[in-house]
Every structure is written in structure tokens, then in C-alpha cells.
Amino acid sequence: MNYLPLLIPVLLLVIGSHAIGAETENDGVPQINGCRIEPDSKCPNANLRGADLRNLDMRRMDLSGADLSGADLRHVNLDLANLEKAKLRGANLTRASLQQSNLRLADLSGASLVAISGWALFAQAAQFEGADMRAANLEFARLSGAKLHNVQLQAANLEMTWLSKADLKGAHLEDANLQEVKLSGSNLENANLTGARTRFGNFQDANMPGCVQCPKGWD
């Protein structure tokens, strides 16, 4: 009996799997370029460019310095994960959970962070230029010194968020919750705060030329 026609699909599947660097361990844990994708895994500087990580549990993983550019991280749980200095340019983190995760100095330029759960995340001096963060929950997050040029933050929850000295030039903050936000020394040049709630927000020494509906009296 000629078994070749039966073996060809299997061979193609195996070859395709190795071509994208994705494997599955005997215990069912996915592994990409030597990085086990599971809670508490240690993968500093891992190469996960363009990886399909949808819906995975990545809590407390050490991904410091990792390259996740263009990765699909939709609905991923990254609570308490270490992503310091990670590259996430163009990554899709729609509805991901990033509660108390470490994104200090990370690059999320052009990334999609729509409706993320980012309660108390740390992202000091991170890059969010051009990122889509509509409806993101960033309550109590630390974003001091972050670069957020032209970021989309419509309807985002930024209550009690620390954005001191952050650069929000051209940011879209329409209908955002900015109650008790900390924006002292920030740059809000050409930002749009139409419909935003700013009660008890701190805008001391903020730069506001061209800002639409920025609160008055903070000059």
C-alpha cells in the first residue's frame, strides 16, 4: 500500500510548525523559540515577533527586553508580567489584562490597546506614540514621563492615573474620565479633551497651547 498520500499532509504540518518557531511540549504548554508560554515563565529578551498568543495565560512572565513586535496578544492575561524595555510596536493587545504589569521603558508605538484592563500598571517613560487605547481602563496606572503623541484615548478611564511630565501632544481624550488625574508638568499641546471629566484633576504647569477644552486657570 502506498502511504505517501497519507504522509504528505502530516509532513507539511510539521514543517509549517517549525517554520514559525512554534512547538508544543508533551505537557501541552506552547513553546516559541525556546520560551514556554505559561505563568511564571522566564523569557527575558525572547524573540516572539509576530507570535500568535491569543487567549493565553501569561501571568507573571518575565518578558523584559523581549521582542513582541506585531504579536497577536488579544485577550491575553499579562497581570503582574515584567515587560520592561519590551518591544511591542504594532502589537495587538485588544482586551488584554495588564493589571500591575511592568511596562517601564517599553515601546508600544502603533499598538492596539483597545479596552485593556490596565489597573495600576507601571509604564513610566514608555512609548505609546500613535497607539489605540480607546476605552482602556488605566485607573491608578503610572505613566509619568511617557510619550503619548497622537494617542487615541477616547472614553478611557484615567481616574487617579499618574501622567506627570507625560507628552500627550495631539492626544485624543474625548469623553475620557480624567477625575483626579495627575498631569502636572505634562504636555497637552493640541490635545482634545471635549466631553472629558476633569474634576479634581491636577493640571499644574501643564503646557496647553491649542488644547481643546483644557481646564482654565492652570497657567
JSON list of C-alpha atoms in Angstrom, two decimals, residues 12 49 73 214:
[
{"chain": "A", "resi": 12, "resn": "LEU", "atom": "CA", "xyz": [3.53, 19.73, 5.71]},
{"chain": "A", "resi": 49, "resn": "ARG", "atom": "CA", "xyz": [7.86, 38.76, 16.86]},
{"chain": "A", "resi": 73, "resn": "LEU", "atom": "CA", "xyz": [-1.97, 39.30, 22.21]},
{"chain": "A", "resi": 214, "resn": "CYS", "atom": "CA", "xyz": [-8.46, 72.02, 28.63]}
]
